[in-house]
mmCIF file of C-alpha atoms and ligand atoms in Angstrom:
data_model
loop_
_atom_site.group_PDB
_atom_site.id
_atom_site.type_symbol
_atom_site.label_atom_id
_atom_site.label_comp_id
_atom_site.label_asym_id
_atom_site.label_seq_id
_atom_site.Cartn_x
_atom_site.Cartn_y
_atom_site.Cartn_z
ATOM 1 C CA UNK D 28 -139.179 120.409 146.344
ATOM 2 C CA UNK D 29 -136.659 123.084 145.585
ATOM 3 C CA UNK D 30 -133.304 123.262 147.326
ATOM 4 C CA UNK D 31 -133.159 126.247 149.681
ATOM 5 C CA UNK D 32 -129.620 126.064 151.089
ATOM 6 C CA UNK D 33 -126.226 125.706 149.407
ATOM 7 C CA UNK D 34 -122.626 125.380 150.498
ATOM 8 C CA UNK D 35 -119.956 126.688 148.143
ATOM 9 C CA UNK D 36 -116.801 124.813 149.100
ATOM 10 C CA UNK D 37 -113.537 126.633 148.431
ATOM 11 C CA UNK D 38 -109.943 125.449 148.648
ATOM 12 C CA UNK D 39 -109.630 122.389 150.878
ATOM 13 C CA UNK D 40 -113.395 121.827 151.211
ATOM 14 C CA UNK D 41 -114.318 119.218 148.651
ATOM 15 C CA UNK D 42 -116.249 116.678 150.619
ATOM 16 C CA UNK D 43 -120.060 116.689 150.419
ATOM 17 C CA UNK D 44 -120.242 113.367 152.294
ATOM 18 C CA UNK D 45 -121.847 114.969 155.320
ATOM 19 C CA UNK D 46 -125.004 114.834 153.216
ATOM 20 C CA UNK D 47 -127.049 111.678 152.687
ATOM 21 C CA UNK D 48 -128.795 110.427 149.505
ATOM 22 C CA UNK D 49 -126.399 112.429 147.339
ATOM 23 C CA UNK D 50 -127.207 112.912 143.671
ATOM 24 C CA UNK D 51 -125.274 114.907 141.100
ATOM 25 C CA UNK D 52 -126.989 117.479 138.943
ATOM 26 C CA UNK D 53 -125.785 119.566 136.034
ATOM 27 C CA UNK D 54 -127.568 122.881 135.678
ATOM 28 C CA UNK D 55 -127.492 124.931 132.503
ATOM 29 C CA UNK D 56 -127.833 128.693 132.724
ATOM 30 C CA UNK D 57 -127.543 131.569 130.224
ATOM 31 C CA UNK D 58 -123.954 131.919 131.520
ATOM 32 C CA UNK D 59 -122.832 128.330 131.070
ATOM 33 C CA UNK D 60 -123.188 125.054 132.939
ATOM 34 C CA UNK D 61 -122.459 124.247 136.561
ATOM 35 C CA UNK D 62 -122.465 120.997 138.541
ATOM 36 C CA UNK D 63 -123.750 120.490 142.065
ATOM 37 C CA UNK D 64 -124.227 117.602 144.436
ATOM 38 C CA UNK D 65 -127.548 117.602 146.222
ATOM 39 C CA UNK D 66 -128.162 115.651 149.400
ATOM 40 C CA UNK D 67 -130.024 115.820 152.652
ATOM 41 C CA UNK D 68 -129.076 116.992 156.114
ATOM 42 C CA UNK D 69 -131.579 116.737 158.954
ATOM 43 C CA UNK D 70 -134.382 116.469 156.404
ATOM 44 C CA UNK D 71 -133.280 119.594 154.518
ATOM 45 C CA UNK D 72 -132.158 119.457 150.887
ATOM 46 C CA UNK D 73 -128.714 121.016 150.607
ATOM 47 C CA UNK D 74 -126.688 121.699 147.436
ATOM 48 C CA UNK D 75 -122.900 121.443 147.525
ATOM 49 C CA UNK D 76 -120.945 123.292 144.856
ATOM 50 C CA UNK D 77 -117.213 122.881 144.517
ATOM 51 C CA UNK D 78 -115.978 126.358 143.511
ATOM 52 C CA UNK D 79 -112.736 125.196 141.890
ATOM 53 C CA UNK D 80 -114.240 122.179 140.098
ATOM 54 C CA UNK D 81 -113.052 118.586 140.281
ATOM 55 C CA UNK D 82 -109.530 118.240 141.733
ATOM 56 C CA UNK D 83 -109.092 122.025 142.206
ATOM 57 C CA UNK D 84 -108.806 122.308 138.414
ATOM 58 C CA UNK D 85 -110.164 125.855 137.896
ATOM 59 C CA UNK D 86 -108.025 128.803 139.071
ATOM 60 C CA UNK D 87 -109.765 131.689 140.899
ATOM 61 C CA UNK D 88 -109.740 134.123 137.944
ATOM 62 C CA UNK D 89 -111.345 131.530 135.635
ATOM 63 C CA UNK D 90 -114.113 130.236 137.920
ATOM 64 C CA UNK D 91 -117.469 130.702 136.185
ATOM 65 C CA UNK D 92 -118.983 132.609 139.108
ATOM 66 C CA UNK D 93 -122.050 133.626 137.077
ATOM 67 C CA UNK D 94 -122.949 130.056 136.101
ATOM 68 C CA UNK D 95 -122.437 128.937 139.720
ATOM 69 C CA UNK D 96 -124.703 131.564 141.257
ATOM 70 C CA UNK D 97 -127.276 131.476 138.424
ATOM 71 C CA UNK D 98 -127.374 127.658 138.748
ATOM 72 C CA UNK D 99 -128.038 127.854 142.493
ATOM 73 C CA UNK D 100 -130.708 130.499 141.892
ATOM 74 C CA UNK D 101 -132.363 128.214 139.358
ATOM 75 C CA UNK D 102 -132.446 125.414 141.952
ATOM 76 C CA UNK D 103 -134.370 127.732 144.290
ATOM 77 C CA UNK D 104 -131.484 128.401 146.699
ATOM 78 C CA UNK D 105 -132.151 131.288 149.111
ATOM 79 C CA UNK D 106 -129.123 131.010 151.416
ATOM 80 C CA UNK D 107 -125.471 130.351 150.558
ATOM 81 C CA UNK D 108 -122.768 129.495 153.066
ATOM 82 C CA UNK D 109 -119.439 129.952 151.291
ATOM 83 C CA UNK D 110 -116.056 128.838 152.575
ATOM 84 C CA UNK D 111 -112.734 130.471 151.740
ATOM 85 C CA UNK D 112 -109.101 129.901 152.618
ATOM 86 C CA UNK D 113 -107.492 133.288 153.276
ATOM 87 C CA UNK D 114 -104.200 134.868 154.244
ATOM 88 C CA UNK D 115 -104.245 137.290 157.166
ATOM 89 C CA UNK D 116 -102.859 140.818 157.262
ATOM 90 C CA UNK D 117 -104.224 141.475 160.745
ATOM 91 C CA UNK D 118 -102.046 140.094 163.542
ATOM 92 C CA UNK D 119 -105.167 139.373 165.655
ATOM 93 C CA UNK D 120 -106.472 136.960 162.989
ATOM 94 C CA UNK D 121 -104.173 133.976 163.243
ATOM 95 C CA UNK D 122 -103.751 130.790 161.175
ATOM 96 C CA UNK D 123 -106.491 128.382 162.270
ATOM 97 C CA UNK D 124 -108.947 131.194 163.194
ATOM 98 C CA UNK D 125 -112.346 131.582 161.542
ATOM 99 C CA UNK D 126 -113.491 135.005 160.362
ATOM 100 C CA UNK D 127 -117.039 135.920 159.296
ATOM 101 C CA UNK D 128 -116.040 138.777 156.998
ATOM 102 C CA UNK D 129 -118.404 141.737 156.705
ATOM 103 C CA UNK D 130 -116.815 143.921 153.984
ATOM 104 C CA UNK D 131 -114.662 143.555 150.900
ATOM 105 C CA UNK D 132 -112.115 145.551 148.920
ATOM 106 C CA UNK D 133 -112.105 144.624 145.235
ATOM 107 C CA UNK D 134 -108.713 144.298 143.513
ATOM 108 C CA UNK D 135 -109.844 141.896 140.794
ATOM 109 C CA UNK D 136 -109.095 142.795 137.170
ATOM 110 C CA UNK D 137 -110.495 140.457 134.565
ATOM 111 C CA UNK D 138 -113.719 138.843 135.766
ATOM 112 C CA UNK D 139 -117.300 139.323 134.627
ATOM 113 C CA UNK D 140 -118.783 140.771 137.792
ATOM 114 C CA UNK D 141 -122.461 141.351 136.997
ATOM 115 C CA UNK D 142 -125.377 139.436 135.477
ATOM 116 C CA UNK D 143 -126.637 142.635 133.904
ATOM 117 C CA UNK D 144 -124.540 143.648 130.914
ATOM 118 C CA UNK D 145 -126.986 146.202 129.557
ATOM 119 C CA UNK D 146 -129.066 145.787 126.397
ATOM 120 C CA UNK D 147 -132.209 143.779 126.962
ATOM 121 C CA UNK D 148 -130.915 142.532 130.323
ATOM 122 C CA UNK D 149 -130.781 146.088 131.609
ATOM 123 C CA UNK D 150 -128.386 147.789 133.994
ATOM 124 C CA UNK D 151 -128.411 147.089 137.732
ATOM 125 C CA UNK D 152 -126.519 148.999 140.413
ATOM 126 C CA UNK D 153 -126.860 146.707 143.388
ATOM 127 C CA UNK D 154 -126.523 148.006 146.945
ATOM 128 C CA UNK D 155 -123.591 146.386 148.803
ATOM 129 C CA UNK D 156 -123.743 148.230 152.111
ATOM 130 C CA UNK D 157 -123.978 144.809 153.797
ATOM 131 C CA UNK D 158 -122.563 142.403 151.199
ATOM 132 C CA UNK D 159 -122.320 139.503 153.671
ATOM 133 C CA UNK D 160 -125.661 138.970 155.410
ATOM 134 C CA UNK D 161 -125.505 140.253 159.018
ATOM 135 C CA UNK D 162 -128.285 137.836 160.084
ATOM 136 C CA UNK D 163 -126.517 134.811 158.663
ATOM 137 C CA UNK D 164 -123.193 135.920 160.199
ATOM 138 C CA UNK D 165 -124.900 136.132 163.571
ATOM 139 C CA UNK D 166 -126.121 132.535 163.302
ATOM 140 C CA UNK D 167 -122.597 131.436 162.330
ATOM 141 C CA UNK D 168 -121.172 133.177 165.393
ATOM 142 C CA UNK D 169 -123.722 131.463 167.664
ATOM 143 C CA UNK D 170 -122.646 128.097 166.285
ATOM 144 C CA UNK D 171 -118.946 129.015 166.615
ATOM 145 C CA UNK D 172 -119.608 129.957 170.268
ATOM 146 C CA UNK D 173 -121.324 126.636 170.893
ATOM 147 C CA UNK D 174 -118.394 124.805 169.299
ATOM 148 C CA UNK D 175 -115.901 126.972 171.272
ATOM 149 C CA UNK D 176 -114.047 127.892 168.071
ATOM 150 C CA UNK D 177 -111.647 130.785 167.819
ATOM 151 C CA UNK D 178 -113.418 133.284 165.552
ATOM 152 C CA UNK D 179 -113.740 136.963 164.663
ATOM 153 C CA UNK D 180 -117.047 138.611 163.845
ATOM 154 C CA UNK D 181 -116.319 140.991 160.951
ATOM 155 C CA UNK D 182 -113.273 141.558 158.802
ATOM 156 C CA UNK D 183 -112.384 143.180 155.493
ATOM 157 C CA UNK D 184 -111.688 140.629 152.740
ATOM 158 C CA UNK D 185 -109.348 141.968 150.033
ATOM 159 C CA UNK D 186 -110.004 140.063 146.814
ATOM 160 C CA UNK D 187 -106.927 139.865 144.613
ATOM 161 C CA UNK D 188 -106.868 138.655 141.032
ATOM 162 C CA UNK D 189 -104.452 135.787 141.654
ATOM 163 C CA UNK D 190 -103.589 133.129 140.861
ATOM 164 C CA UNK D 191 -100.250 134.298 142.232
ATOM 165 C CA UNK D 192 -99.899 135.268 145.883
ATOM 166 C CA UNK D 193 -99.156 138.881 146.816
ATOM 167 C CA UNK D 194 -95.895 140.775 147.118
ATOM 168 C CA UNK D 195 -94.977 142.088 150.590
ATOM 169 C CA UNK D 196 -95.463 145.620 149.161
ATOM 170 C CA UNK D 197 -99.051 144.757 148.176
ATOM 171 C CA UNK D 198 -99.710 143.282 151.607
ATOM 172 C CA UNK D 199 -98.459 146.521 153.233
ATOM 173 C CA UNK D 200 -100.710 148.558 150.936
ATOM 174 C CA UNK D 201 -103.777 146.399 151.680
ATOM 175 C CA UNK D 202 -103.131 146.780 155.401
ATOM 176 C CA UNK D 203 -102.923 150.577 155.056
ATOM 177 C CA UNK D 204 -106.204 150.555 153.149
ATOM 178 C CA UNK D 205 -107.981 148.758 155.980
ATOM 179 C CA UNK D 206 -107.859 145.138 154.793
ATOM 180 C CA UNK D 207 -107.757 142.235 157.270
ATOM 181 C CA UNK D 208 -107.687 139.206 154.966
ATOM 182 C CA UNK D 209 -106.528 138.378 151.440
ATOM 183 C CA UNK D 210 -108.104 135.830 149.163
ATOM 184 C CA UNK D 211 -108.869 135.391 145.475
ATOM 185 C CA UNK D 212 -112.545 134.488 145.218
ATOM 186 C CA UNK D 213 -115.012 136.506 147.271
ATOM 187 C CA UNK D 214 -115.552 139.082 144.514
ATOM 188 C CA UNK D 215 -117.514 138.658 142.301
ATOM 189 C CA UNK D 216 -119.220 135.698 144.034
ATOM 190 C CA UNK D 217 -120.744 137.770 146.848
ATOM 191 C CA UNK D 218 -121.840 140.517 144.442
ATOM 192 C CA UNK D 219 -123.537 138.072 142.068
ATOM 193 C CA UNK D 220 -125.335 136.407 144.985
ATOM 194 C CA UNK D 221 -126.625 139.830 145.972
ATOM 195 C CA UNK D 222 -127.766 140.599 142.410
ATOM 196 C CA UNK D 223 -129.547 137.232 142.419
ATOM 197 C CA UNK D 224 -131.299 138.043 145.707
ATOM 198 C CA UNK D 225 -129.598 135.175 147.538
ATOM 199 C CA UNK D 226 -128.597 135.640 151.166
ATOM 200 C CA UNK D 227 -124.839 134.990 151.361
ATOM 201 C CA UNK D 228 -122.089 134.831 153.978
ATOM 202 C CA UNK D 229 -118.564 133.450 154.032
ATOM 203 C CA UNK D 230 -116.699 131.434 156.617
ATOM 204 C CA UNK D 231 -113.095 132.467 156.091
ATOM 205 C CA UNK D 232 -110.439 130.179 157.431
ATOM 206 C CA UNK D 233 -107.074 131.830 158.020
ATOM 207 C CA UNK D 234 -104.371 129.534 156.663
ATOM 208 C CA UNK D 235 -101.323 131.820 156.796
ATOM 209 C CA UNK D 236 -100.066 135.334 157.398
ATOM 210 C CA UNK D 237 -99.681 137.397 154.205
ATOM 211 C CA UNK D 238 -96.415 137.569 152.263
ATOM 212 C CA UNK D 239 -93.745 139.519 154.125
ATOM 213 C CA UNK D 240 -95.556 139.107 157.474
ATOM 214 C CA UNK D 241 -94.944 135.399 157.224
ATOM 215 C CA UNK D 242 -91.230 134.619 157.367
ATOM 216 C CA UNK D 243 -91.407 131.870 154.736
ATOM 217 C CA UNK D 244 -92.465 131.933 151.083
ATOM 218 C CA UNK D 245 -96.120 130.868 150.717
ATOM 219 C CA UNK D 246 -97.107 127.557 149.208
ATOM 220 C CA UNK D 247 -100.463 126.074 148.236
ATOM 221 C CA UNK D 248 -99.461 122.968 150.229
ATOM 222 C CA UNK D 249 -99.191 125.043 153.413
ATOM 223 C CA UNK D 250 -102.683 126.419 152.786
ATOM 224 C CA UNK D 251 -104.075 122.905 152.214
ATOM 225 C CA UNK D 252 -102.371 121.593 155.347
ATOM 226 C CA UNK D 253 -104.044 124.174 157.614
ATOM 227 C CA UNK D 254 -107.393 123.641 155.871
ATOM 228 C CA UNK D 255 -107.034 119.894 156.414
ATOM 229 C CA UNK D 256 -106.318 120.292 160.128
ATOM 230 C CA UNK D 257 -109.417 122.395 160.607
ATOM 231 C CA UNK D 258 -111.705 120.619 158.123
ATOM 232 C CA UNK D 259 -113.731 118.940 160.844
ATOM 233 C CA UNK D 260 -114.386 122.272 162.621
ATOM 234 C CA UNK D 261 -115.346 123.914 159.350
ATOM 235 C CA UNK D 262 -117.758 121.082 158.604
ATOM 236 C CA UNK D 263 -119.324 121.351 162.072
ATOM 237 C CA UNK D 264 -119.679 125.098 161.671
ATOM 238 C CA UNK D 265 -121.384 124.833 158.269
ATOM 239 C CA UNK D 266 -123.706 122.033 159.327
ATOM 240 C CA UNK D 267 -124.508 123.649 162.680
ATOM 241 C CA UNK D 268 -125.509 126.797 160.787
ATOM 242 C CA UNK D 269 -127.728 124.831 158.392
ATOM 243 C CA UNK D 270 -129.286 123.089 161.357
ATOM 244 C CA UNK D 271 -130.329 126.451 162.849
ATOM 245 C CA UNK D 272 -131.685 127.926 159.603
ATOM 246 C CA UNK D 273 -135.391 127.738 158.983
ATOM 247 C CA UNK D 274 -136.222 126.771 155.386
ATOM 248 C CA UNK D 275 -138.698 129.580 154.968
ATOM 249 C CA UNK D 276 -136.567 132.272 156.564
ATOM 250 C CA UNK D 277 -136.968 135.606 154.864
ATOM 251 C CA UNK D 278 -134.195 138.153 154.739
ATOM 252 C CA UNK D 279 -133.583 141.607 153.238
ATOM 253 C CA UNK D 280 -130.964 140.044 150.912
ATOM 254 C CA UNK D 281 -133.773 138.345 148.985
ATOM 255 C CA UNK D 282 -135.109 141.636 147.719
ATOM 256 C CA UNK D 283 -131.841 143.491 147.031
ATOM 257 C CA UNK D 284 -132.635 143.079 143.294
ATOM 258 C CA UNK D 285 -135.260 140.374 142.962
ATOM 259 C CA UNK D 286 -137.219 140.966 139.743
ATOM 260 C CA UNK D 287 -134.588 141.320 136.979
ATOM 261 C CA UNK D 288 -132.738 138.073 137.798
ATOM 262 C CA UNK D 289 -135.948 136.152 137.635
ATOM 263 C CA UNK D 290 -136.588 137.488 134.122
ATOM 264 C CA UNK D 291 -133.011 136.734 133.066
ATOM 265 C CA UNK D 292 -133.132 133.092 134.165
ATOM 266 C CA UNK D 293 -136.439 132.537 132.417
ATOM 267 C CA UNK D 294 -134.200 132.676 129.344
HETATM 268 N N1 LIG Z 324 -103.201 135.303 149.603
HETATM 269 C C1 LIG Z 324 -104.213 135.092 148.740
HETATM 270 N N2 LIG Z 324 -105.030 134.056 148.826
HETATM 271 C C2 LIG Z 324 -104.840 133.178 149.823
HETATM 272 C C3 LIG Z 324 -103.798 133.333 150.757
HETATM 273 C C4 LIG Z 324 -102.938 134.448 150.645
HETATM 274 O O1 LIG Z 324 -101.996 134.663 151.441
HETATM 275 N N3 LIG Z 324 -103.883 132.281 151.624
HETATM 276 C C5 LIG Z 324 -104.949 131.534 151.229
HETATM 277 N N4 LIG Z 324 -105.536 132.072 150.133
#
């Protein structure tokens, strides 16, 4: 039976132990190898992929996003719930809040951001009007309501190149441009999921206010501390969403660009 649902765990979300009968699988793709843990939750097979590798060893600009998404596609995954620790540049989105982002601004610089590099693989211009699935975000919000969590439906995720944090001047610029959140990983992950025809949404967890809004210098430890405090809520939110998803749900995301990826993974 193929695995239909995956969680991509970001910073502070490393624990697949909510799943039972866990096995580890390495998946090779034309873009390199990725590793997932596959287990069961309420009778559904669920894959757990740790975005930053074992022990947070891969920085955001060096994550092999293509191998990760191609690997999940190869497993048969149709829905991805991603998690992300983010800084906030919107005073309404406070540390500890969840945000189901609906748009992105792309400030990355050095990452392969498409499966389709021309030549025999062709050229694909994927539509990203709704990069984060509106249907999936709605289910997440229902679960957040049930859990009485503090959340925001919609938000603009500014993806920076990292691995450094931002300057206060950059934070001011991002705010002027309409950004709500800053993080280092959503692009190209969301774009590749879309190219692969996988329905994708992100649960952002606000860990801090952006540089210059926050009075203190930012540290990774501070980010981890807030993630840790809210880990149980994040887990409940992800699992509650999986619980509500039907395995054969169909969604417009699946046909954003369905044919070419299939050909590409056939190798
Ligand atoms: N900036 C970029 N990425 C982040 C931040 C931030 O302030 N907090 C958590 N991830």
